[in-house]
XYZ file of C-alpha atoms in Angstrom:
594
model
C -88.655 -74.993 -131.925
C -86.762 -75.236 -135.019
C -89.306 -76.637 -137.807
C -87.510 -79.875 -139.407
C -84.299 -78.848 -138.550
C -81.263 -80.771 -137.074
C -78.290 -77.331 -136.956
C -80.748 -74.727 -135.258
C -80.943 -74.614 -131.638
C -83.986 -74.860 -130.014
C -85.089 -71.536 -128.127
C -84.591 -71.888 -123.706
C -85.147 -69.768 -120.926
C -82.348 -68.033 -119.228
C -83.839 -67.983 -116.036
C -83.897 -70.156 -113.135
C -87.964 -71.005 -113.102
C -89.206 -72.407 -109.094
C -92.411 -73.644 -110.917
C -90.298 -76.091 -112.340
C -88.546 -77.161 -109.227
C -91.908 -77.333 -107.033
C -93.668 -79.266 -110.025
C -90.811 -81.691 -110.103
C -91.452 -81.696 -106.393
C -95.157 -82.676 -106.759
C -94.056 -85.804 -108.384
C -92.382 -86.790 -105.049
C -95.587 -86.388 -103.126
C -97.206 -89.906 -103.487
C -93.805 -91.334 -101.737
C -93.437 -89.129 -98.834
C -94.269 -91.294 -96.217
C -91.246 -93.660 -97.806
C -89.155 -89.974 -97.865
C -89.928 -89.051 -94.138
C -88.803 -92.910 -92.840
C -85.506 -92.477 -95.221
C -84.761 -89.089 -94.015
C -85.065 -90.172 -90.322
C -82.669 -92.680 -91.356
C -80.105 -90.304 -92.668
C -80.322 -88.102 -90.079
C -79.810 -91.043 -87.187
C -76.685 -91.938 -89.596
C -75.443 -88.156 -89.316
C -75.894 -88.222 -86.041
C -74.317 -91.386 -85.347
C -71.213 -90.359 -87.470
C -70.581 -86.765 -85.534
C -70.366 -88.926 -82.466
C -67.021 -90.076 -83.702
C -64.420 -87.085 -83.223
C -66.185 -86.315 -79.602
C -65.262 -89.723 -78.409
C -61.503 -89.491 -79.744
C -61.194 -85.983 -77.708
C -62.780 -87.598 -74.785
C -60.177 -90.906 -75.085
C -57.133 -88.391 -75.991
C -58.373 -85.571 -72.839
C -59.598 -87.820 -70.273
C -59.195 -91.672 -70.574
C -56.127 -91.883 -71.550
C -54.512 -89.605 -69.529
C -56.520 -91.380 -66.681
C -55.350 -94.953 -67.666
C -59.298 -95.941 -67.407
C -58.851 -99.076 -69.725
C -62.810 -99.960 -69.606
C -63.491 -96.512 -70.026
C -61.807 -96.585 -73.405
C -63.560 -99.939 -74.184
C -66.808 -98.349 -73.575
C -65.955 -95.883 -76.083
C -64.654 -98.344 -78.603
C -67.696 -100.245 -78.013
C -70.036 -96.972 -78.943
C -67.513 -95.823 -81.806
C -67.969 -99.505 -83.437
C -72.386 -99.351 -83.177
C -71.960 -95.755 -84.475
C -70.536 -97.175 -87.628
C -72.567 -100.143 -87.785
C -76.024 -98.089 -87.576
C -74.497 -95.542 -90.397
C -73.880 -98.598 -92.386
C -77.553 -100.446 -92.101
C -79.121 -96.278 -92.507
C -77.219 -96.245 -95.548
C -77.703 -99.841 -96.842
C -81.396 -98.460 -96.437
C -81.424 -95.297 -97.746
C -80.017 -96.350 -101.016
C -82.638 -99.224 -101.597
C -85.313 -96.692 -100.758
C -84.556 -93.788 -102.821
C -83.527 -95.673 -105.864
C -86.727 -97.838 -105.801
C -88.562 -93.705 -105.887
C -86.014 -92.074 -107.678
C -86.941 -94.831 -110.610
C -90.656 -94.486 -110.036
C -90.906 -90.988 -110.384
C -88.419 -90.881 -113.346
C -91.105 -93.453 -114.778
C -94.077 -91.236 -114.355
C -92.503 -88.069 -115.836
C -91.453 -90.646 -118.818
C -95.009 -92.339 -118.882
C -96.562 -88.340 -118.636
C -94.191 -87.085 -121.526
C -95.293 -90.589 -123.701
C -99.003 -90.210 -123.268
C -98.801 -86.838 -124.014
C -96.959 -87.431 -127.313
C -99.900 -90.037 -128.207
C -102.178 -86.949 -127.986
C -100.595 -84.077 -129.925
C -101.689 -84.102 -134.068
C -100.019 -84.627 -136.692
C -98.872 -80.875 -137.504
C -96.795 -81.415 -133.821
C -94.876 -84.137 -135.550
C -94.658 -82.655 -139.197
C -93.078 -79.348 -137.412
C -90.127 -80.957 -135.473
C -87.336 -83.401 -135.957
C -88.241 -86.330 -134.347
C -85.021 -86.900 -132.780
C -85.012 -83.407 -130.538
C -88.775 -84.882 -129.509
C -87.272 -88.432 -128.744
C -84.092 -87.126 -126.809
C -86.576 -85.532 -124.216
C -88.423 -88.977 -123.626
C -85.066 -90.602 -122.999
C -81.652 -88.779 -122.282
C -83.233 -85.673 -120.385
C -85.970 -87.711 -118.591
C -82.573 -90.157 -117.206
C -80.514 -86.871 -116.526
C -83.012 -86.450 -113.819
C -82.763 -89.961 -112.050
C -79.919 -89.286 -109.779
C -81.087 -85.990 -108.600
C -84.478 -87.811 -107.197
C -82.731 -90.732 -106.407
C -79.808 -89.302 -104.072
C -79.911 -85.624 -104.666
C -83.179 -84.354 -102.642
C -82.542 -86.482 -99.807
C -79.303 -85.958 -99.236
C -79.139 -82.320 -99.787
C -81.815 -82.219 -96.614
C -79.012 -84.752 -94.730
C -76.456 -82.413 -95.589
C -78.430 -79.418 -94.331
C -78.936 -81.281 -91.235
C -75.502 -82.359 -90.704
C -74.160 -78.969 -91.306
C -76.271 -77.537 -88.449
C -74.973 -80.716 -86.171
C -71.676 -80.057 -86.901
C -71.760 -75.686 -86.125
C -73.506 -76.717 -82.662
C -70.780 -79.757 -81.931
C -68.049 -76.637 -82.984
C -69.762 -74.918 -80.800
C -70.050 -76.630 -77.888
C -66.261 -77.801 -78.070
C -65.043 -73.941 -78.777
C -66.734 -70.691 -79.849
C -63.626 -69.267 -81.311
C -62.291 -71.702 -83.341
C -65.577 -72.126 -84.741
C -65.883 -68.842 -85.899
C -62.743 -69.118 -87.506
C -63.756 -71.712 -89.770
C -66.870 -69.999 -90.930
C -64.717 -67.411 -92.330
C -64.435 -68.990 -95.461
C -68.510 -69.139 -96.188
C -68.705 -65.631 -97.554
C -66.015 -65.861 -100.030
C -67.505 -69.533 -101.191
C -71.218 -67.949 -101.385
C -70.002 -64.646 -103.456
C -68.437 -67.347 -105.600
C -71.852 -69.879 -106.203
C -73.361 -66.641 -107.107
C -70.839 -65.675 -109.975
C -70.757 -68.621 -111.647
C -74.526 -69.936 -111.456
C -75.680 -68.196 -114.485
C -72.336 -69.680 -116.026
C -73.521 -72.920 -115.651
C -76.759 -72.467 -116.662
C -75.840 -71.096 -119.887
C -73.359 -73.664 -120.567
C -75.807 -76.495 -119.368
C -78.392 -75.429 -121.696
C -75.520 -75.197 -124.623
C -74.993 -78.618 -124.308
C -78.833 -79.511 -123.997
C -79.163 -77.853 -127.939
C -76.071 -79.208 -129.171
C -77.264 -82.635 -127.834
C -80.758 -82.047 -129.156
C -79.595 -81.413 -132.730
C -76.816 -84.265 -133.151
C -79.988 -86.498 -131.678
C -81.999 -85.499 -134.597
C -79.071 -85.452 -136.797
C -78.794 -89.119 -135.999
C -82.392 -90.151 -136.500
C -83.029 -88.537 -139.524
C -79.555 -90.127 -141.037
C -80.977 -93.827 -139.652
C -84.473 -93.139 -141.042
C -83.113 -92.304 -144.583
C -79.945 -94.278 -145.278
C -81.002 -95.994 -147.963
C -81.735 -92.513 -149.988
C -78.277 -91.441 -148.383
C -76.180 -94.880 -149.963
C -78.366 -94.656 -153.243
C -76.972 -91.418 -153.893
C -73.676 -91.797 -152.471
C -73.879 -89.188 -149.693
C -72.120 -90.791 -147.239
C -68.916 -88.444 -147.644
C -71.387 -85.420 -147.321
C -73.519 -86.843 -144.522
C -69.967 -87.622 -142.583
C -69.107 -83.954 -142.761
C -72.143 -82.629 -141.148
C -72.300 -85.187 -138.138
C -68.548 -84.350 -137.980
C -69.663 -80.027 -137.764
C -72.558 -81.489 -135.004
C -70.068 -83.424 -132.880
C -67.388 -80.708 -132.802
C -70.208 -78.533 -131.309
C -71.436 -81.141 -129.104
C -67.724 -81.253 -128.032
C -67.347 -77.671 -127.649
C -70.407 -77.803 -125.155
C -69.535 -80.824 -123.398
C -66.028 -79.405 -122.566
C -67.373 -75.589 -121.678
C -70.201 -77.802 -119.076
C -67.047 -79.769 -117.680
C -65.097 -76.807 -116.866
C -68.515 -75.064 -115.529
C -69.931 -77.504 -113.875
C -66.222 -78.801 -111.907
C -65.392 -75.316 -111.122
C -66.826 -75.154 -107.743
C -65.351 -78.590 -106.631
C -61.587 -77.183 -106.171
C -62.703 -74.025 -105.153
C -64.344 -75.730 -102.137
C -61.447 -77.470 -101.597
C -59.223 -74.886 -101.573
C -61.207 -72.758 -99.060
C -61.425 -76.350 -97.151
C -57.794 -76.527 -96.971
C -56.752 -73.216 -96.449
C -59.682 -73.585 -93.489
C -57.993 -75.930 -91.622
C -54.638 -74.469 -91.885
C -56.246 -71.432 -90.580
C -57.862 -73.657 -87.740
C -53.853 -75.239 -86.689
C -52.632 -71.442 -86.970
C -55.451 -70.008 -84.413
C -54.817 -73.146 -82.204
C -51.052 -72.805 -81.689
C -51.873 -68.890 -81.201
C -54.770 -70.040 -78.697
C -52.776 -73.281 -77.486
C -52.776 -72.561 -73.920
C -56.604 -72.945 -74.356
C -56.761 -75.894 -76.381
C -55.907 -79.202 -75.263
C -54.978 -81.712 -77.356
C -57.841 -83.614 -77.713
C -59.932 -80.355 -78.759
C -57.806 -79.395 -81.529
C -58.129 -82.869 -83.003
C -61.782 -83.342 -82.404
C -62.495 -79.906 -84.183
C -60.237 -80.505 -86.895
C -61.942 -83.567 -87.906
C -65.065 -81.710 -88.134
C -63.884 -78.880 -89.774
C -63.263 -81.266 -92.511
C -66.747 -83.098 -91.865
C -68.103 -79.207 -92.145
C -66.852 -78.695 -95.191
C -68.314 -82.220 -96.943
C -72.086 -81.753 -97.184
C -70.992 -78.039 -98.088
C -68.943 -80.201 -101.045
C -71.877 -82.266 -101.104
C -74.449 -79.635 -101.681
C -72.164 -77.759 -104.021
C -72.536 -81.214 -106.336
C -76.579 -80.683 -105.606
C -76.755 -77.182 -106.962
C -75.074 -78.577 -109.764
C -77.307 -81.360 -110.184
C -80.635 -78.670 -109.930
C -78.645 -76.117 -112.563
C -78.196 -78.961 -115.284
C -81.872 -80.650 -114.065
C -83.346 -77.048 -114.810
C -82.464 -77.298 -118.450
C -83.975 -80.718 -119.411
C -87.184 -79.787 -116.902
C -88.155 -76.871 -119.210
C -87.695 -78.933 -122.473
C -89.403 -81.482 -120.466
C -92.511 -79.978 -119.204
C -92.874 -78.372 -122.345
C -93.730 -81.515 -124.023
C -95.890 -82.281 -121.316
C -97.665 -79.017 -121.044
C -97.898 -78.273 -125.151
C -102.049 -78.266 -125.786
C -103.303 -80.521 -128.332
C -104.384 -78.981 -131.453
C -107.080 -81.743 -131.562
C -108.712 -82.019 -128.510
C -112.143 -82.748 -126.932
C -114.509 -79.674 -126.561
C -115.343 -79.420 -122.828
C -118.896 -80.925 -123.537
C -118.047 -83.426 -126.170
C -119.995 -86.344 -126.041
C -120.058 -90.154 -127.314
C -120.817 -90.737 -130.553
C -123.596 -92.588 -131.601
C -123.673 -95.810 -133.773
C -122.646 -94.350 -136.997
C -124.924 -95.095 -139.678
C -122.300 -93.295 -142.330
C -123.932 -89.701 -144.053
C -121.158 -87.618 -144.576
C -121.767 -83.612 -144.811
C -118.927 -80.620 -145.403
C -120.637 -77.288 -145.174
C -118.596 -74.381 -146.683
C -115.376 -76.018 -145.189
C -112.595 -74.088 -145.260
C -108.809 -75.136 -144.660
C -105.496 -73.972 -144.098
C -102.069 -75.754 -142.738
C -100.467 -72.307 -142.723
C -103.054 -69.449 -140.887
C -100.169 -67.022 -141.363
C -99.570 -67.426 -144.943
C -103.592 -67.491 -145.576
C -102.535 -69.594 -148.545
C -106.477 -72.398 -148.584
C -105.837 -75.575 -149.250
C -109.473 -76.127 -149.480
C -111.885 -73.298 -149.844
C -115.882 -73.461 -149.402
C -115.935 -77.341 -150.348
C -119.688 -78.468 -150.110
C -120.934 -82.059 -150.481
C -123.283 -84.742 -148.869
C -122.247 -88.421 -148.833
C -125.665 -90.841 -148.339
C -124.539 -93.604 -145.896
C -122.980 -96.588 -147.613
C -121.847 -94.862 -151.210
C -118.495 -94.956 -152.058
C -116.914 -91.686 -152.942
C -114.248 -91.305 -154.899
C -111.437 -88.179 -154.887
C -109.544 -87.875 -157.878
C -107.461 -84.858 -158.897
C -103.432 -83.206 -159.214
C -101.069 -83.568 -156.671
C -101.378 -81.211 -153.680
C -105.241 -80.569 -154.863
C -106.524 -80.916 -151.137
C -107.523 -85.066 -151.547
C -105.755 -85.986 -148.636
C -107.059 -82.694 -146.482
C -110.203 -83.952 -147.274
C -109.593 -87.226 -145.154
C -107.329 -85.733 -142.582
C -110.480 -83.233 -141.851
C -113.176 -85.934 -141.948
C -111.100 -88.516 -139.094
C -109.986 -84.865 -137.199
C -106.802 -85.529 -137.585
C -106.659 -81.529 -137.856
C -109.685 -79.182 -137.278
C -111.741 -76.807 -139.737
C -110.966 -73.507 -139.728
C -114.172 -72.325 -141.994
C -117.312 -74.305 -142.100
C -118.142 -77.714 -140.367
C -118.067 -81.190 -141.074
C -121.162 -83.178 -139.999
C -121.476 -87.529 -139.622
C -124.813 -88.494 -139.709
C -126.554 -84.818 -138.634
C -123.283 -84.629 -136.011
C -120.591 -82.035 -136.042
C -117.176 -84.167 -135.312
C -116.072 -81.282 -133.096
C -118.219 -82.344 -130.828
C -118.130 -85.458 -129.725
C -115.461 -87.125 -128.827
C -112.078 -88.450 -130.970
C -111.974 -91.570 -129.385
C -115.770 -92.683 -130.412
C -115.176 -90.896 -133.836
C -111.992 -92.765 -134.745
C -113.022 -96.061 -133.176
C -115.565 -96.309 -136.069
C -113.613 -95.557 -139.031
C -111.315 -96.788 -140.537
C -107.975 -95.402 -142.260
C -105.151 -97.079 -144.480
C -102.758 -93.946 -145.469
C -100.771 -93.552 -148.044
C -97.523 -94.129 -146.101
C -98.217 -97.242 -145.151
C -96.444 -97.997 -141.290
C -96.085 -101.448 -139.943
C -95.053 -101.884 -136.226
C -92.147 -104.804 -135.029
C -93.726 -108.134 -133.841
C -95.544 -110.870 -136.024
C -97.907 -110.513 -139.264
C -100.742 -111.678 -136.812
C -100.049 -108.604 -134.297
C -99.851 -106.069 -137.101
C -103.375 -107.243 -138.681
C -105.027 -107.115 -135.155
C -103.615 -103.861 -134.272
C -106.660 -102.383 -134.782
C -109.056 -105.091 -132.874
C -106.874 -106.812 -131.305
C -109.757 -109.304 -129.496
C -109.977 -110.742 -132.854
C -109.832 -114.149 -133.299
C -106.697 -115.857 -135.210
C -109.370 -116.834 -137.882
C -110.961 -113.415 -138.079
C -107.477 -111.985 -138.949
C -107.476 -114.431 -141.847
C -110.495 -114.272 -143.091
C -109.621 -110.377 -143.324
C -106.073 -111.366 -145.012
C -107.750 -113.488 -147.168
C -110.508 -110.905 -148.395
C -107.658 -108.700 -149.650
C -105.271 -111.236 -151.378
C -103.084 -110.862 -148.535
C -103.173 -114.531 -147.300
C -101.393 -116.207 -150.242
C -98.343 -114.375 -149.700
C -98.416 -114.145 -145.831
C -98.332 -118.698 -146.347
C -94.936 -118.173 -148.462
C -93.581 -116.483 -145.663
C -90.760 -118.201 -143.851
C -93.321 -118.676 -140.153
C -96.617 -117.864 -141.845
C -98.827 -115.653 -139.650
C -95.932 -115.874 -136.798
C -93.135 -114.477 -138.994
C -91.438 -111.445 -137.230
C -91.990 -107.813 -138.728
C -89.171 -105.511 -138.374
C -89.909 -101.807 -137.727
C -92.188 -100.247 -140.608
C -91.762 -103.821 -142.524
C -88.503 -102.984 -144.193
C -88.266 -106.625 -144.874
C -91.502 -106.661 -147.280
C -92.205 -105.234 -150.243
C -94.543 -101.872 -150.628
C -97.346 -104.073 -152.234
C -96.838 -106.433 -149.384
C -96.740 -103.498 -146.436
C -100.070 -101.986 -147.875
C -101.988 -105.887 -148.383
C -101.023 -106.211 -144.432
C -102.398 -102.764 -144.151
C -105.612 -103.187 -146.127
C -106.446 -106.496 -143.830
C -105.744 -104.279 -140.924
C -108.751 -101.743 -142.085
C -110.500 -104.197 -142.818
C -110.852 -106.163 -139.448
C -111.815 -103.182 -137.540
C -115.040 -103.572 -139.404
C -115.073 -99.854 -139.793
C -118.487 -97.936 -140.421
C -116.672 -95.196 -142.441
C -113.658 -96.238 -144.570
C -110.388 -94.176 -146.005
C -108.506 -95.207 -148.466
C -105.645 -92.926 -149.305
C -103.720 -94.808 -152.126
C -104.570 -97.927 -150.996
C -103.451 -99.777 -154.185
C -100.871 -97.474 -155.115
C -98.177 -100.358 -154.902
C -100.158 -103.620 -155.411
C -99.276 -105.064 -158.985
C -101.613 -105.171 -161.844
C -102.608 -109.007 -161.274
C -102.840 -108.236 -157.211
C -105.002 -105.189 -157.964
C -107.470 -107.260 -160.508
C -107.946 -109.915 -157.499
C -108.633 -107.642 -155.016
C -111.224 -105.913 -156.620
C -113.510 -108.397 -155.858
C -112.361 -107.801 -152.446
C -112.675 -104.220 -152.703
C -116.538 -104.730 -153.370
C -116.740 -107.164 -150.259
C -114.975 -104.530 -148.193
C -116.924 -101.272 -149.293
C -120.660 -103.327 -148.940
C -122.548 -101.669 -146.665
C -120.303 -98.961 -145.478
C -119.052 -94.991 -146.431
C -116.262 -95.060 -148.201
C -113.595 -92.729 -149.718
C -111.193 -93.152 -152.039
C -108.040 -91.282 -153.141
C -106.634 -93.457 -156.156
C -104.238 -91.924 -159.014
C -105.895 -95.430 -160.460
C -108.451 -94.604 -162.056
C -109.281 -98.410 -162.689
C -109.831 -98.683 -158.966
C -112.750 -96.597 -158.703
C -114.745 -96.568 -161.932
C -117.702 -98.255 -159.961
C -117.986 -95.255 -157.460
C -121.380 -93.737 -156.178
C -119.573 -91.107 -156.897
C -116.195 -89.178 -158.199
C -115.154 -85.626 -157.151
C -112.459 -83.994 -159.064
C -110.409 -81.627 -157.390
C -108.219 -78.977 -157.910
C -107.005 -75.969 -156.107
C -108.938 -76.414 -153.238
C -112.340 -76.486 -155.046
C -114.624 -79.695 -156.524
C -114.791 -78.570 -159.651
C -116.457 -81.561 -161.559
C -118.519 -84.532 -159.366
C -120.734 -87.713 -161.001
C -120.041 -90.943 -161.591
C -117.397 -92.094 -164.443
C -119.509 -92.194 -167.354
C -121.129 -88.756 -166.125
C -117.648 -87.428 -165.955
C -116.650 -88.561 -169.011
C -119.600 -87.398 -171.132
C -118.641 -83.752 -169.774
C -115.560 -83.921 -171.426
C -113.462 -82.010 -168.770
C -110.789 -82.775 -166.127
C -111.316 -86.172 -165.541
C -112.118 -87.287 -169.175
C -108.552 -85.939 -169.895
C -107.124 -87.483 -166.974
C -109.132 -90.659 -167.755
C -107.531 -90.608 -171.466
C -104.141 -89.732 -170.296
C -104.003 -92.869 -168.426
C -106.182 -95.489 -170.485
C -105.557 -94.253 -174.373
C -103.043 -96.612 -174.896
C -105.135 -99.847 -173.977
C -108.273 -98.393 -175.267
C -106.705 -98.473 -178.281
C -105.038 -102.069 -178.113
């Protein structure tokens, strides 16, 4: 897939893959009890509706001509239940198959969603979120009227198609196999343009993918897009990514309508054939034949329509299955070991051994190289150092959000690889940088984490970080609505929601990446005393630019290029005189001085 980009097309198979069509088949399998009692249905329907043209040619041949008045009530009588069982099968059918043709369309959604909630972080950093949302919605509903109608009545039309060659046949062998003259011509055809559609279906998938993540990305950042007035710019590109989308749409329509006419033309031109051989044959024929079998020559050549419209259906279904059951079949980066096992009660020693770390294997450019240190449970360690040192690695390796590549990291005598992520993460705790609230109430966001917490437990948290003074002013308190990621609050106010967040999960290991990166000077000075409260008793790391935040630190690890290449605690570090006693000056000189 295209890494973070909107205007390159994602890579597709050209083939026509079974294992995709008898996968998509397994998901039918818990229903097919339901699918047997619906396809009995249809096919008593079928049945009941070829009855029709054999009880006109017996009223035209025989009653008529007889004058046998009950005998053509009789008839009338049978022609009018025919109808009325087609109509309940139907009324049936449709209830049935839409109740499983929704299920199933559910599953593959709920199958592609849990997935997603698996895959790391470097799944998400390497694609545009839009081409990975489109599959979750508009592909996974592409597929709802093939398993609602399609399946069941392409075996219908099958089974109609037989009943209608042996009713042919039974009324006249000849004219019969006049009107399966035009199958050969109509299969040479489906053959020609099949790979035609595909292509062309799969076109359209892309160009739908990318205007998709076009679209998200241009949502997520429009305020960076007005504060720079881009809009002109912006306008231009989605205009480029709709004309494509266009182009595709129109090359699918003409594709995917093609064989339509072309069965109705051989249809047509069928039937004329049909009146030609009977007035050649007419001696033969009576009247009521010729009718009869012209009304199923044009029954013949619906469910031939019909299943036409079905390999359409599986050509375009083919394209969103493969982008589909990628998602669902791509492996976790971060995944429990076969024999992982619970982790114990975590007490909180933290050890990296000779960890090394890369994001990029291929470049073989370390963001962290041989990094050694040993954390005693309940000190506070701080990480201080230049942008893009490896701080935040450091974190993202200790909660396994990725994996080591070099080395191990150990939790109390433990390597994390091998237990499992769910009893890791459940007992630490993480406030990142990018701070994300989710839509619903203050109340839900704090509890996220725990969310059997009591009301009171939520503010007692809130209150601990400084957060419940401001939460009060709030228009509903506790109860006012959060729009997605919080828009509606300020930074400071995102990351205090945040911080009580971390802090009710009563964490045994706690991360702090920038956690008071937007609170205000007076905010920051109040919660320190909070910050001690929080940090009692537990591991803790910290990744502050403030260096005001973390002069009481166990202790503070400089780092740079990958390496710690200073660690003590602040007045340690700043009798060596090095990289943090410059940083330290850079930022406090100024009110030293005053």
């Amino acid at each position: 897939m295209a890494r973070n980009k909107y205007d390159v097309d994602e890579e597709l198979v050209s083939v026509f893959r079974m294992k995709d069509l008898i996968r998509l088949l397994r998901y039918m399998k818990p229903y097919k009890l339901t699918i047997v009692v619906t396809v009995m249905l249809m096919l008593i329907a079928s049945i009941a509706n070829l009855l029709g043209p054999v009880l006109v040619q017996d009223a035209i041949d025989n009653r008529i001509p007889d004058k046998d008045v009950n005998g053509l009530i009789i008839l009338s009588v049978i022609f009018a239940v025919t109808l009325i069982v087609n109509a309940i099968c139907f009324k049936f059918r449709v209830r049935l198959m839409s109740t499983i043709g929704n299920n199933i369309v559910k599953k593959i959604r709920e199958d592609i969603f849990y997935k997603l909630q698996e895959l790391p972080f470097s799944y998400y950093d390497s694609r545009p979120h839009g081409k990975i949302l489109v599959r979750v919605l508009n592909y996974v509903n592409s597929l709802s009227d093939l398993l609602s109608n399609g399946f069941i009545n392409f075996i219908t039309d099958m089974f109609t198609l037989v009943c209608i060659v042996v009713f042919m046949l039974f009324i006249n062998v000849k004219l019969t196999l006049v009107s399966l003259l035009g199958l050969p011509p109509l299969i040479i055809t489906i053959m020609f343009i099949k790979n035609i559609q595909r292509r062309n279906t799969q076109a359209l998938s892309m160009k739908q993918s990318n205007l998709n993540a076009y679209i998200h990305e241009s949502i997520c950042g429009v305020k960076v897009t007005q504060s720079f007035a881009r809009e002109k710019k912006n306008e231009s590109i989605f205009r480029e990514l709709s004309i494509a989308y266009r182009k595709a749409w129109m090359k699918f329509t003409k594709s995917n309508f093609i064989l339509w006419p072309i069965i109705d033309t051989i249809s047509t031109s069928g039937v004329a054939v049909l009146y030609f051989a009977g007035i050649i044959w007419i001696q033969g024929v009576s009247v009521g034949v010729l009718i009869a079998f012209i009304s199923y020559i044009w029954r013949f050549w619906q469910p031939i329509a019909n299943m036409g419209n079905f390999y359409n259906a599986m050509i375009n279904a083919m394209a969103y299955l493969e982008r589909i059951f990628e998602t669902i079949d791509e492996e976790p980066a971060i995944s429990n070991l076969p024999r992982a096992t619970e982790m114990p009660q975590v007490k909180g020693q933290v050890e990296f051994k000779n960890v090394g770390f890369t994001y990029d294997e291929e470049a073989g450019n370390k963001i962290l190289d041989n990094i050694n240190f040993k954390v005693g449970q309940g000190s506070t360690i701080a990480l201080v150092g230049p942008t893009g040192a490896g701080k935040s690695t450091v974190i993202n390796l200790l909660s396994r959000f990725y994996d080591v590549q070099e080395g191990e990291v150990l939790i109390d005598g433990i390597n994390i690889r091998n237990v499992t992520l769910g009893s890791l993460r459940s007992q630490m705790g993480v406030m990142l940088q990018d701070t994300f609230l989710f839509s619903g109430t203050v109340m839900s966001n704090i509890k996220y984490a725990r969310p059997d917490a009591t009301d009171e437990e939520a503010i007692q948290a809130a209150k601990t970080v400084c957060a419940h003074d401001f939460i009060m002013n709030l228009k509903e308190g506790y109860d006012t609505e959060i729009n997605e990621r919080g828009t509606r609050l300020s930074i400071g106010e995102r990351q205090l929601i945040s911080f009580a967040r971390a802090l009710l999960a009563d964490p045994r290991i706690l991360i702090l990446d920038e956690a008071t990166s937007s609170i205000d000077t007076r905010t920051e000075l109040a919660l320190q005393n909070g910050l001690q409260r929080l940090l009692k008793g537990r591991t803790s790391f910290i990744i502050a630019h403030r260096l005001s935040t973390i002069k009481n630190a166990d202790c503070i690890m400089y780092i740079d290029s990958g390496s710690i290449v200073e660690r003590g605690t602040h007045e340690e570090l700043l009798a060596l005189k090095g990289h943090y006693y410059k940083l330290y000056n850079s930022q406090f000189s100024v009110l030293e001085a005053v």
